Structure formats: C-alpha cells, structure tokens
PDB file of C-alpha atoms in Angstrom:
ATOM      1  CA  MET A 133      22.687  12.478  38.619  1.00  0.00           C
ATOM      2  CA  LEU A 134      20.235  11.247  41.253  1.00  0.00           C
ATOM      3  CA  THR A 135      18.116   9.607  38.572  1.00  0.00           C
ATOM      4  CA  LEU A 136      21.157   7.773  37.197  1.00  0.00           C
ATOM      5  CA  LEU A 137      22.010   6.631  40.710  1.00  0.00           C
ATOM      6  CA  PHE A 138      18.468   5.373  41.208  1.00  0.00           C
ATOM      7  CA  ASP A 139      18.420   3.535  37.871  1.00  0.00           C
ATOM      8  CA  GLY A 140      21.839   2.024  38.616  1.00  0.00           C
ATOM      9  CA  LEU A 141      20.595   0.888  42.014  1.00  0.00           C
ATOM     10  CA  ALA A 142      17.581  -0.810  40.418  1.00  0.00           C
ATOM     11  CA  TYR A 143      19.773  -2.466  37.791  1.00  0.00           C
ATOM     12  CA  GLY A 144      22.236  -3.613  40.435  1.00  0.00           C
ATOM     13  CA  MET A 145      19.533  -5.097  42.665  1.00  0.00           C
ATOM     14  CA  LEU A 146      18.133  -6.977  39.684  1.00  0.00           C
ATOM     15  CA  LEU A 147      21.585  -8.317  38.781  1.00  0.00           C
ATOM     16  CA  PHE A 148      22.020  -9.437  42.371  1.00  0.00           C
ATOM     17  CA  ILE A 149      18.825 -11.507  42.347  1.00  0.00           C
ATOM     18  CA  LEU A 150      19.758 -12.931  38.951  1.00  0.00           C
ATOM     19  CA  ALA A 151      23.278 -13.874  40.094  1.00  0.00           C
ATOM     20  CA  LEU A 152      22.370 -14.933  43.614  1.00  0.00           C
ATOM     21  CA  GLY A 153      21.664 -18.535  42.673  1.00  0.00           C
ATOM     22  CA  LEU A 154      25.081 -18.785  41.007  1.00  0.00           C
ATOM     23  CA  ALA A 155      26.711 -17.308  44.113  1.00  0.00           C
ATOM     24  CA  VAL A 156      24.947 -19.926  46.247  1.00  0.00           C
ATOM     25  CA  THR A 157      25.879 -22.895  44.039  1.00  0.00           C
ATOM     26  CA  MET A 158      29.494 -21.764  43.605  1.00  0.00           C
ATOM     27  CA  GLY A 159      30.097 -20.484  47.118  1.00  0.00           C
ATOM     28  CA  LEU A 160      28.024 -22.823  49.263  1.00  0.00           C
ATOM     29  CA  MET A 161      27.881 -25.941  47.079  1.00  0.00           C
ATOM     30  CA  ASN A 162      31.227 -25.524  45.224  1.00  0.00           C
ATOM     31  CA  PHE A 163      29.521 -26.246  41.913  1.00  0.00           C
ATOM     32  CA  VAL A 164      30.171 -24.152  38.795  1.00  0.00           C
ATOM     33  CA  ASN A 165      26.807 -23.856  37.088  1.00  0.00           C
ATOM     34  CA  LEU A 166      27.194 -21.710  33.997  1.00  0.00           C
ATOM     35  CA  ALA A 167      23.671 -22.686  32.943  1.00  0.00           C
ATOM     36  CA  HIS A 168      22.333 -20.361  35.624  1.00  0.00           C
ATOM     37  CA  GLY A 169      21.296 -17.813  33.001  1.00  0.00           C
ATOM     38  CA  ALA A 170      19.171 -20.454  31.280  1.00  0.00           C
ATOM     39  CA  PHE A 171      17.000 -20.709  34.403  1.00  0.00           C
ATOM     40  CA  ALA A 172      16.611 -16.930  34.373  1.00  0.00           C
ATOM     41  CA  MET A 173      15.572 -17.088  30.723  1.00  0.00           C
ATOM     42  CA  ALA A 174      13.073 -19.850  31.512  1.00  0.00           C
ATOM     43  CA  GLY A 175      11.448 -17.717  34.208  1.00  0.00           C
ATOM     44  CA  GLY A 176      11.325 -14.699  31.937  1.00  0.00           C
ATOM     45  CA  TYR A 177       9.720 -16.605  29.080  1.00  0.00           C
ATOM     46  CA  ALA A 178       7.253 -18.282  31.448  1.00  0.00           C
ATOM     47  CA  ALA A 179       6.055 -14.902  32.727  1.00  0.00           C
ATOM     48  CA  VAL A 180       5.930 -13.225  29.311  1.00  0.00           C
ATOM     49  CA  LEU A 181       4.098 -16.078  27.572  1.00  0.00           C
ATOM     50  CA  LEU A 182       1.590 -16.446  30.402  1.00  0.00           C
ATOM     51  CA  MET A 183       0.800 -12.735  30.182  1.00  0.00           C
ATOM     52  CA  GLN A 184       0.681 -12.621  26.379  1.00  0.00           C
ATOM     53  CA  ARG A 185      -1.244 -15.804  25.632  1.00  0.00           C
ATOM     54  CA  LEU A 186      -3.313 -16.489  28.751  1.00  0.00           C
ATOM     55  CA  ASP A 187      -3.732 -12.949  30.165  1.00  0.00           C
ATOM     56  CA  VAL A 188      -2.383 -14.035  33.549  1.00  0.00           C
ATOM     57  CA  PRO A 189      -1.873 -11.011  35.852  1.00  0.00           C
ATOM     58  CA  PHE A 190       1.711  -9.840  36.286  1.00  0.00           C
ATOM     59  CA  LEU A 191       1.801 -10.398  40.050  1.00  0.00           C
ATOM     60  CA  VAL A 192       0.590 -13.977  39.550  1.00  0.00           C
ATOM     61  CA  CYS A 193       3.266 -14.660  36.922  1.00  0.00           C
ATOM     62  CA  LEU A 194       6.098 -13.871  39.348  1.00  0.00           C
ATOM     63  CA  PRO A 195       5.483 -16.745  41.816  1.00  0.00           C
ATOM     64  CA  ILE A 196       4.728 -19.058  38.882  1.00  0.00           C
ATOM     65  CA  ALA A 197       8.100 -18.179  37.335  1.00  0.00           C
ATOM     66  CA  PHE A 198       9.807 -18.891  40.659  1.00  0.00           C
ATOM     67  CA  ALA A 199       8.011 -22.197  41.229  1.00  0.00           C
ATOM     68  CA  GLY A 200       8.417 -23.398  37.645  1.00  0.00           C
ATOM     69  CA  THR A 201      12.155 -22.789  37.483  1.00  0.00           C
ATOM     70  CA  ALA A 202      12.612 -24.196  40.997  1.00  0.00           C
ATOM     71  CA  LEU A 203      10.959 -27.439  39.900  1.00  0.00           C
ATOM     72  CA  LEU A 204      13.085 -27.468  36.746  1.00  0.00           C
ATOM     73  CA  GLY A 205      16.216 -26.918  38.811  1.00  0.00           C
ATOM     74  CA  ALA A 206      15.232 -29.702  41.235  1.00  0.00           C
ATOM     75  CA  ALA A 207      14.686 -32.124  38.349  1.00  0.00           C
ATOM     76  CA  LEU A 208      18.047 -31.300  36.760  1.00  0.00           C
ATOM     77  CA  GLU A 209      19.821 -31.456  40.116  1.00  0.00           C
ATOM     78  CA  CYS A 210      18.597 -35.015  40.710  1.00  0.00           C
ATOM     79  CA  THR A 211      19.380 -36.260  37.218  1.00  0.00           C
ATOM     80  CA  LEU A 212      22.332 -34.298  35.790  1.00  0.00           C
ATOM     81  CA  TYR A 213      24.044 -32.166  38.419  1.00  0.00           C
ATOM     82  CA  ARG A 214      24.286 -34.470  41.434  1.00  0.00           C
ATOM     83  CA  PRO A 215      26.653 -36.994  39.794  1.00  0.00           C
ATOM     84  CA  LEU A 216      29.049 -34.110  39.048  1.00  0.00           C
ATOM     85  CA  TYR A 217      29.374 -32.730  42.583  1.00  0.00           C
ATOM     86  CA  ARG A 218      32.605 -34.656  43.153  1.00  0.00           C
ATOM     87  CA  ARG A 219      33.902 -34.225  39.620  1.00  0.00           C
ATOM     88  CA  SER A 220      36.307 -31.496  38.512  1.00  0.00           C
ATOM     89  CA  HIS A 221      35.171 -27.961  37.774  1.00  0.00           C
ATOM     90  CA  LEU A 222      36.041 -28.517  34.121  1.00  0.00           C
ATOM     91  CA  ASP A 223      33.451 -31.307  33.890  1.00  0.00           C
ATOM     92  CA  GLN A 224      30.886 -29.063  35.565  1.00  0.00           C
ATOM     93  CA  VAL A 225      31.627 -26.205  33.168  1.00  0.00           C
ATOM     94  CA  LEU A 226      31.368 -28.444  30.107  1.00  0.00           C
ATOM     95  CA  LEU A 227      28.009 -29.869  31.173  1.00  0.00           C
ATOM     96  CA  SER A 228      26.470 -26.550  32.173  1.00  0.00           C
ATOM     97  CA  ILE A 229      27.685 -24.644  29.097  1.00  0.00           C
ATOM     98  CA  GLY A 230      26.273 -27.440  26.956  1.00  0.00           C
ATOM     99  CA  LEU A 231      22.912 -26.972  28.670  1.00  0.00           C
ATOM    100  CA  VAL A 232      23.090 -23.259  27.863  1.00  0.00           C
ATOM    101  CA  PHE A 233      23.476 -23.882  24.132  1.00  0.00           C
ATOM    102  CA  MET A 234      20.699 -26.466  24.237  1.00  0.00           C
ATOM    103  CA  ALA A 235      18.397 -23.999  25.991  1.00  0.00           C
ATOM    104  CA  VAL A 236      19.220 -21.203  23.530  1.00  0.00           C
ATOM    105  CA  ALA A 237      18.546 -23.446  20.539  1.00  0.00           C
ATOM    106  CA  GLY A 238      15.372 -24.864  22.080  1.00  0.00           C
ATOM    107  CA  VAL A 239      13.856 -21.465  22.854  1.00  0.00           C
ATOM    108  CA  ASP A 240      14.836 -20.135  19.433  1.00  0.00           C
ATOM    109  CA  TYR A 241      13.102 -23.109  17.767  1.00  0.00           C
ATOM    110  CA  CYS A 242       9.940 -23.082  19.916  1.00  0.00           C
ATOM    111  CA  VAL A 243       9.334 -19.359  20.428  1.00  0.00           C
ATOM    112  CA  GLY A 244      11.439 -17.634  17.783  1.00  0.00           C
ATOM    113  CA  PRO A 245      14.442 -15.295  17.800  1.00  0.00           C
ATOM    114  CA  THR A 246      12.530 -12.037  18.289  1.00  0.00           C
ATOM    115  CA  GLN A 247      12.776 -10.094  21.521  1.00  0.00           C
ATOM    116  CA  GLN A 248       9.768 -10.471  23.798  1.00  0.00           C
ATOM    117  CA  ILE A 249       7.776  -7.492  25.068  1.00  0.00           C
ATOM    118  CA  MET A 250       6.688  -7.389  28.711  1.00  0.00           C
ATOM    119  CA  GLN A 251       3.344  -5.616  29.090  1.00  0.00           C
ATOM    120  CA  LEU A 252       3.409  -4.100  32.560  1.00  0.00           C
ATOM    121  CA  PRO A 253       0.213  -3.230  34.443  1.00  0.00           C
ATOM    122  CA  GLU A 254      -0.739   0.433  34.417  1.00  0.00           C
ATOM    123  CA  TRP A 255       0.194   1.032  38.045  1.00  0.00           C
ATOM    124  CA  LEU A 256       3.818   0.087  37.283  1.00  0.00           C
ATOM    125  CA  LYS A 257       4.153   2.438  34.326  1.00  0.00           C
ATOM    126  CA  GLY A 258       5.298   6.052  34.442  1.00  0.00           C
ATOM    127  CA  ARG A 259       7.623   7.768  36.865  1.00  0.00           C
ATOM    128  CA  THR A 260       7.555  10.248  39.725  1.00  0.00           C
ATOM    129  CA  GLU A 261       9.958  13.186  39.969  1.00  0.00           C
ATOM    130  CA  TRP A 262      11.168  14.886  43.117  1.00  0.00           C
ATOM    131  CA  GLY A 263      13.261  18.020  43.482  1.00  0.00           C
ATOM    132  CA  SER A 264      14.411  20.412  40.775  1.00  0.00           C
ATOM    133  CA  GLY A 265      17.440  21.217  38.674  1.00  0.00           C
ATOM    134  CA  ALA A 266      20.520  19.055  39.138  1.00  0.00           C
ATOM    135  CA  LEU A 267      18.962  17.464  42.227  1.00  0.00           C
ATOM    136  CA  THR A 268      15.912  16.152  40.394  1.00  0.00           C
ATOM    137  CA  LEU A 269      15.208  12.505  41.181  1.00  0.00           C
ATOM    138  CA  GLY A 270      13.126  10.653  38.608  1.00  0.00           C
ATOM    139  CA  MET A 271      11.894   7.340  39.985  1.00  0.00           C
ATOM    140  CA  GLY A 272      10.363   4.899  37.547  1.00  0.00           C
ATOM    141  CA  HIS A 273       7.514   3.047  39.210  1.00  0.00           C
ATOM    142  CA  TYR A 274       8.655  -0.323  37.915  1.00  0.00           C
ATOM    143  CA  ARG A 275      12.253   0.216  39.010  1.00  0.00           C
ATOM    144  CA  LEU A 276      11.006   1.208  42.440  1.00  0.00           C
ATOM    145  CA  PHE A 277       8.983  -2.016  42.522  1.00  0.00           C
ATOM    146  CA  VAL A 278      12.052  -4.046  41.517  1.00  0.00           C
ATOM    147  CA  ILE A 279      14.150  -2.446  44.269  1.00  0.00           C
ATOM    148  CA  ALA A 280      11.480  -3.197  46.884  1.00  0.00           C
ATOM    149  CA  VAL A 281      11.049  -6.829  45.818  1.00  0.00           C
ATOM    150  CA  CYS A 282      14.795  -7.463  45.646  1.00  0.00           C
ATOM    151  CA  ALA A 283      15.347  -5.846  49.050  1.00  0.00           C
ATOM    152  CA  VAL A 284      12.719  -8.101  50.650  1.00  0.00           C
ATOM    153  CA  LEU A 285      14.216 -11.188  48.990  1.00  0.00           C
ATOM    154  CA  THR A 286      17.720 -10.225  50.140  1.00  0.00           C
ATOM    155  CA  ALA A 287      16.642  -9.744  53.749  1.00  0.00           C
ATOM    156  CA  GLY A 288      14.677 -13.002  53.716  1.00  0.00           C
ATOM    157  CA  LEU A 289      17.538 -15.013  52.264  1.00  0.00           C
ATOM    158  CA  GLN A 290      20.040 -13.558  54.710  1.00  0.00           C
ATOM    159  CA  TYR A 291      17.745 -14.533  57.577  1.00  0.00           C
ATOM    160  CA  VAL A 292      17.326 -18.092  56.251  1.00  0.00           C
ATOM    161  CA  LEU A 293      21.064 -18.635  55.796  1.00  0.00           C
ATOM    162  CA  VAL A 294      22.129 -17.152  59.130  1.00  0.00           C
ATOM    163  CA  LYS A 295      19.258 -17.626  61.582  1.00  0.00           C
ATOM    164  CA  THR A 296      17.478 -20.857  60.631  1.00  0.00           C
ATOM    165  CA  ARG A 297      18.218 -24.537  61.163  1.00  0.00           C
ATOM    166  CA  PHE A 298      18.252 -25.118  57.412  1.00  0.00           C
ATOM    167  CA  GLY A 299      21.007 -22.532  56.998  1.00  0.00           C
ATOM    168  CA  SER A 300      23.068 -24.269  59.679  1.00  0.00           C
ATOM    169  CA  ARG A 301      22.567 -27.630  57.991  1.00  0.00           C
ATOM    170  CA  LEU A 302      23.571 -26.188  54.640  1.00  0.00           C
ATOM    171  CA  ARG A 303      26.796 -24.714  56.004  1.00  0.00           C
ATOM    172  CA  ALA A 304      27.597 -27.984  57.767  1.00  0.00           C
ATOM    173  CA  ALA A 305      26.949 -30.002  54.599  1.00  0.00           C
ATOM    174  CA  VAL A 306      29.232 -27.690  52.616  1.00  0.00           C
ATOM    175  CA  ASP A 307      32.073 -27.814  55.154  1.00  0.00           C
ATOM    176  CA  ASP A 308      32.146 -31.613  55.403  1.00  0.00           C
ATOM    177  CA  GLN A 309      29.507 -33.804  53.765  1.00  0.00           C
ATOM    178  CA  ARG A 310      30.563 -37.027  55.511  1.00  0.00           C
ATOM    179  CA  VAL A 311      30.478 -35.543  59.002  1.00  0.00           C
ATOM    180  CA  ALA A 312      27.152 -33.819  58.276  1.00  0.00           C
ATOM    181  CA  ALA A 313      25.664 -37.092  57.048  1.00  0.00           C
ATOM    182  CA  GLY A 314      26.996 -38.825  60.181  1.00  0.00           C
ATOM    183  CA  LEU A 315      25.158 -36.284  62.307  1.00  0.00           C
ATOM    184  CA  GLY A 316      21.877 -37.203  60.623  1.00  0.00           C
ATOM    185  CA  ILE A 317      21.695 -34.412  58.032  1.00  0.00           C
ATOM    186  CA  ASP A 318      20.221 -35.471  54.698  1.00  0.00           C
ATOM    187  CA  VAL A 319      22.902 -33.839  52.553  1.00  0.00           C
ATOM    188  CA  ASN A 320      21.264 -34.717  49.243  1.00  0.00           C
ATOM    189  CA  ARG A 321      17.985 -33.170  50.337  1.00  0.00           C
ATOM    190  CA  VAL A 322      19.703 -30.013  51.597  1.00  0.00           C
ATOM    191  CA  PHE A 323      21.545 -29.588  48.293  1.00  0.00           C
ATOM    192  CA  LEU A 324      18.366 -30.318  46.341  1.00  0.00           C
ATOM    193  CA  VAL A 325      16.395 -27.610  48.153  1.00  0.00           C
ATOM    194  CA  THR A 326      19.292 -25.156  47.868  1.00  0.00           C
ATOM    195  CA  PHE A 327      19.731 -25.733  44.149  1.00  0.00           C
ATOM    196  CA  ALA A 328      15.983 -25.505  43.535  1.00  0.00           C
ATOM    197  CA  CYS A 329      15.720 -22.214  45.444  1.00  0.00           C
ATOM    198  CA  GLY A 330      18.710 -20.781  43.583  1.00  0.00           C
ATOM    199  CA  SER A 331      17.129 -21.751  40.262  1.00  0.00           C
ATOM    200  CA  GLY A 332      13.804 -20.296  41.370  1.00  0.00           C
ATOM    201  CA  LEU A 333      15.447 -16.989  42.278  1.00  0.00           C
ATOM    202  CA  ALA A 334      17.050 -16.919  38.839  1.00  0.00           C
ATOM    203  CA  GLY A 335      13.648 -17.500  37.235  1.00  0.00           C
ATOM    204  CA  LEU A 336      12.088 -14.773  39.347  1.00  0.00           C
ATOM    205  CA  GLY A 337      14.922 -12.421  38.384  1.00  0.00           C
ATOM    206  CA  GLY A 338      14.365 -13.272  34.735  1.00  0.00           C
ATOM    207  CA  ALA A 339      10.667 -12.452  35.047  1.00  0.00           C
ATOM    208  CA  LEU A 340      11.433  -9.158  36.796  1.00  0.00           C
ATOM    209  CA  GLY A 341      14.201  -8.282  34.347  1.00  0.00           C
ATOM    210  CA  ALA A 342      12.357  -9.025  31.094  1.00  0.00           C
ATOM    211  CA  GLU A 343      11.226  -5.400  30.854  1.00  0.00           C
ATOM    212  CA  MET A 344      14.538  -3.807  31.905  1.00  0.00           C
ATOM    213  CA  LEU A 345      17.084  -6.137  30.305  1.00  0.00           C
ATOM    214  CA  GLY A 346      15.174  -7.454  27.310  1.00  0.00           C
ATOM    215  CA  LEU A 347      14.402 -11.102  26.663  1.00  0.00           C
ATOM    216  CA  ASP A 348      15.489 -13.190  23.677  1.00  0.00           C
ATOM    217  CA  PRO A 349      17.059 -16.644  23.175  1.00  0.00           C
ATOM    218  CA  GLY A 350      20.558 -15.203  23.616  1.00  0.00           C
ATOM    219  CA  PHE A 351      19.808 -13.984  27.155  1.00  0.00           C
ATOM    220  CA  PRO A 352      21.925 -16.627  29.000  1.00  0.00           C
ATOM    221  CA  LEU A 353      25.002 -15.916  26.896  1.00  0.00           C
ATOM    222  CA  LYS A 354      24.515 -12.152  26.935  1.00  0.00           C
ATOM    223  CA  PHE A 355      24.479 -11.875  30.731  1.00  0.00           C
ATOM    224  CA  MET A 356      26.687 -14.817  31.706  1.00  0.00           C
ATOM    225  CA  VAL A 357      29.705 -12.543  32.093  1.00  0.00           C
ATOM    226  CA  HIS A 358      27.722 -10.140  34.299  1.00  0.00           C
ATOM    227  CA  PHE A 359      26.724 -12.980  36.637  1.00  0.00           C
ATOM    228  CA  LEU A 360      30.322 -14.175  36.858  1.00  0.00           C
ATOM    229  CA  ILE A 361      31.555 -10.643  37.570  1.00  0.00           C
ATOM    230  CA  VAL A 362      29.093 -10.282  40.449  1.00  0.00           C
ATOM    231  CA  VAL A 363      30.216 -13.577  41.971  1.00  0.00           C
ATOM    232  CA  ALA A 364      33.948 -13.075  41.347  1.00  0.00           C
ATOM    233  CA  VAL A 365      34.081  -9.513  42.622  1.00  0.00           C
ATOM    234  CA  GLY A 366      31.742 -10.065  45.563  1.00  0.00           C
ATOM    235  CA  GLY A 367      33.202 -13.355  46.714  1.00  0.00           C
ATOM    236  CA  THR A 368      31.334 -16.596  47.273  1.00  0.00           C
ATOM    237  CA  THR A 369      31.344 -17.020  51.059  1.00  0.00           C
ATOM    238  CA  SER A 370      28.422 -14.674  51.815  1.00  0.00           C
ATOM    239  CA  ILE A 371      25.637 -12.820  50.072  1.00  0.00           C
ATOM    240  CA  THR A 372      26.855  -9.424  51.266  1.00  0.00           C
ATOM    241  CA  GLY A 373      29.751  -9.421  48.799  1.00  0.00           C
ATOM    242  CA  PRO A 374      27.680 -10.255  45.691  1.00  0.00           C
ATOM    243  CA  LEU A 375      25.113  -7.631  46.762  1.00  0.00           C
ATOM    244  CA  LEU A 376      27.733  -4.887  46.968  1.00  0.00           C
ATOM    245  CA  ALA A 377      29.378  -6.068  43.743  1.00  0.00           C
ATOM    246  CA  ALA A 378      26.036  -6.046  41.903  1.00  0.00           C
ATOM    247  CA  LEU A 379      25.262  -2.526  43.105  1.00  0.00           C
ATOM    248  CA  LEU A 380      28.699  -1.291  42.023  1.00  0.00           C
ATOM    249  CA  LEU A 381      28.317  -2.985  38.656  1.00  0.00           C
ATOM    250  CA  GLY A 382      24.824  -1.596  38.115  1.00  0.00           C
ATOM    251  CA  ILE A 383      25.710   1.986  38.996  1.00  0.00           C
ATOM    252  CA  ALA A 384      28.978   1.898  37.018  1.00  0.00           C
ATOM    253  CA  ASP A 385      27.258   0.411  33.965  1.00  0.00           C
ATOM    254  CA  VAL A 386      24.386   2.912  33.921  1.00  0.00           C
ATOM    255  CA  ALA A 387      26.632   5.928  34.614  1.00  0.00           C
ATOM    256  CA  GLY A 388      29.261   4.793  32.112  1.00  0.00           C
ATOM    257  CA  LYS A 389      26.747   4.306  29.302  1.00  0.00           C
ATOM    258  CA  TYR A 390      25.274   7.755  29.999  1.00  0.00           C
ATOM    259  CA  TYR A 391      28.455   9.816  30.406  1.00  0.00           C
ATOM    260  CA  ILE A 392      30.866   7.849  28.169  1.00  0.00           C
ATOM    261  CA  PRO A 393      28.684   5.797  25.808  1.00  0.00           C
ATOM    262  CA  LYS A 394      31.523   5.082  23.355  1.00  0.00           C
ATOM    263  CA  LEU A 395      33.430   3.066  25.925  1.00  0.00           C
ATOM    264  CA  GLY A 396      30.507   0.710  26.486  1.00  0.00           C
ATOM    265  CA  ALA A 397      31.353  -2.078  28.931  1.00  0.00           C
ATOM    266  CA  PHE A 398      34.990  -0.959  29.264  1.00  0.00           C
ATOM    267  CA  ILE A 399      34.263   0.875  32.533  1.00  0.00           C
ATOM    268  CA  VAL A 400      32.656  -2.196  34.112  1.00  0.00           C
ATOM    269  CA  TYR A 401      35.533  -4.483  33.166  1.00  0.00           C
ATOM    270  CA  SER A 402      38.088  -1.916  34.314  1.00  0.00           C
ATOM    271  CA  LEU A 403      36.357  -1.643  37.677  1.00  0.00           C
ATOM    272  CA  MET A 404      36.306  -5.437  37.985  1.00  0.00           C
ATOM    273  CA  ILE A 405      40.044  -5.685  37.230  1.00  0.00           C
ATOM    274  CA  LEU A 406      40.924  -2.995  39.778  1.00  0.00           C
ATOM    275  CA  ILE A 407      38.863  -4.631  42.530  1.00  0.00           C
ATOM    276  CA  LEU A 408      40.291  -8.086  41.850  1.00  0.00           C
ATOM    277  CA  LEU A 409      43.841  -6.695  41.856  1.00  0.00           C
ATOM    278  CA  TRP A 410      43.068  -5.147  45.224  1.00  0.00           C
ATOM    279  CA  ARG A 411      41.218  -8.169  46.664  1.00  0.00           C
ATOM    280  CA  PRO A 412      41.688 -11.294  44.519  1.00  0.00           C
ATOM    281  CA  GLN A 413      39.463 -13.336  46.851  1.00  0.00           C
ATOM    282  CA  GLY A 414      36.542 -10.918  46.416  1.00  0.00           C
ATOM    283  CA  LEU A 415      35.174  -8.068  48.505  1.00  0.00           C
ATOM    284  CA  PHE A 416      34.002 -10.315  51.332  1.00  0.00           C
ATOM    285  CA  VAL A 417      35.550 -13.599  52.418  1.00  0.00           C
ATOM    286  CA  ARG A 418      34.744 -15.755  55.411  1.00  0.00           C
ATOM    287  CA  LYS A 419      37.470 -15.834  58.058  1.00  0.00           C
ATOM    288  CA  GLY A 420      39.569 -18.876  57.655  1.00  0.00           C
ATOM    289  CA  GLY A 421      38.161 -19.409  54.115  1.00  0.00           C
TER     290      GLY A 421
END
C-alpha cells in the first residue's frame, strides 16, 4: 500500500510538471494550447536521442530539453500564437490541435513509430525498501529523483509567481493588458517569457517522464486528456489546484490499475466527474475570479 502511494505520488508530481505549462497558458494567459503535449514530446525525444546517439549524460540532457523546448515555444509564440491571443478559443483549439497532428506525423517520419528506451544512469536504477509486511515501502530511486526535482520546481515557480516583480507584472498583464501597457509593462515580452517557460517545463517533464510514461509519436494525443483533467479539476487561477489535482489523479490511477485493472481509466474519469460536480470551477479559484 505504501509503495503504491509512493508510486502514485511520483506519477502525480510528473503529471503536474507536464501539465503546469498548460495551466499557466490557460489560467494566466487565457490561451487554450492543446499542443502542450507536443512540447513535452519534443523534450523527451531531445533527451533520449542525445543520450542514445551522442552519449550525453542524463543530468546534462535535462537542462538541454528545457532550453530547447523553451526556445521552440518562444519562436512559435512570436509567429503563430500571438496573433490568436484576442481570437476565440475555438480558433486557438483548431490551431493547436493542428500543430499536434503535425508534430506526431513529423516525429513518426523522422524517428519512427517505435517506443524509445531511456537508459538511466546506474545510480538512478534499483529501489530501496523500508519496513516489513503490509507497511513495506519500496522507493524506486528514479521515482524519488523525480519527486525531488518536481518539488524544487514547484517551490521555485510558486516563489516567482507570488514574490517577484515578474510575477506581479504577469498578473497585471493578464488582468488588463491595456492598463499594464500604460504603466510601462512590456506585455508582449512578459507573455513571451511566460509561454517559453511553460513550454520548457513541458519539455523537462517529457524528458523526466520518458522512462515512466513511455515515449512514442502518439505521446501528445495519449496524455492530452490527462493534462486537461489536471487543469480542469485543479482550476486555472493558481498552481496549488493543479498540483493537488495531479497528485489525486496519479494516486487514483496507480491504485486503480493495481486493485481493479479491468476498469482501467474508469476510476480516474469517475473521480474527475465527482470533483467537477462538487466544484465546477475547480478545486482552487481566486477570490473574485
């Protein structure tokens, strides 16, 4: 039981980092970017191919995956996304879902349809067990590493959004772009940095999740619903809600597949429906929002 809880916690933290960029773009920028999973796939493939073909160390691949997808996100934000900020959500969905299919087809053509294997360093392999009997806790070294990295990223992002000048400028730009621009805030630059960081976090999550979730050209479509569940259930006005939603989703998914494998994803969707019936606006919502 404790091992399942630990594995669910690791899975939930990974889902949170993967979905965090979508929560930021939807909640703070009011932009529906369904191509978010494509950035995660790009980061995962960047890390795997660097390790397989160039023997780049795993810890070096992680910042490269973040930086590469952040640059890709910045380029797309300037060229494709920015003109759609004031358009309807339907236009945003159509563009972003089109990018998803283009990314899936492009990766399938260039790399192939087979699932990629992430070769972890030796110090991240194996597991450590504590306790005995029903209270035995088996902690996989890699899952423990994922939890630690995601916890540091969560704390850092919360600090940036709440305690820094950039976070204040971002909230002001979201509340009223014209007033923020009149106060001297470069709204376009703020949105560019925000979108790039959200894309970079997705790429980093894809690199971290390649071993746990698997990596193939269908990755963006396979996990798109999971990202949307995290954002819908958690709410889009803070990062606390998506964090709690991701943890609930991770634990429920792991426990459900272990105890009731025939039901598959039914438990996750049932939990989502119950929470949204209880709080349609999500678990956390900003006062007055």
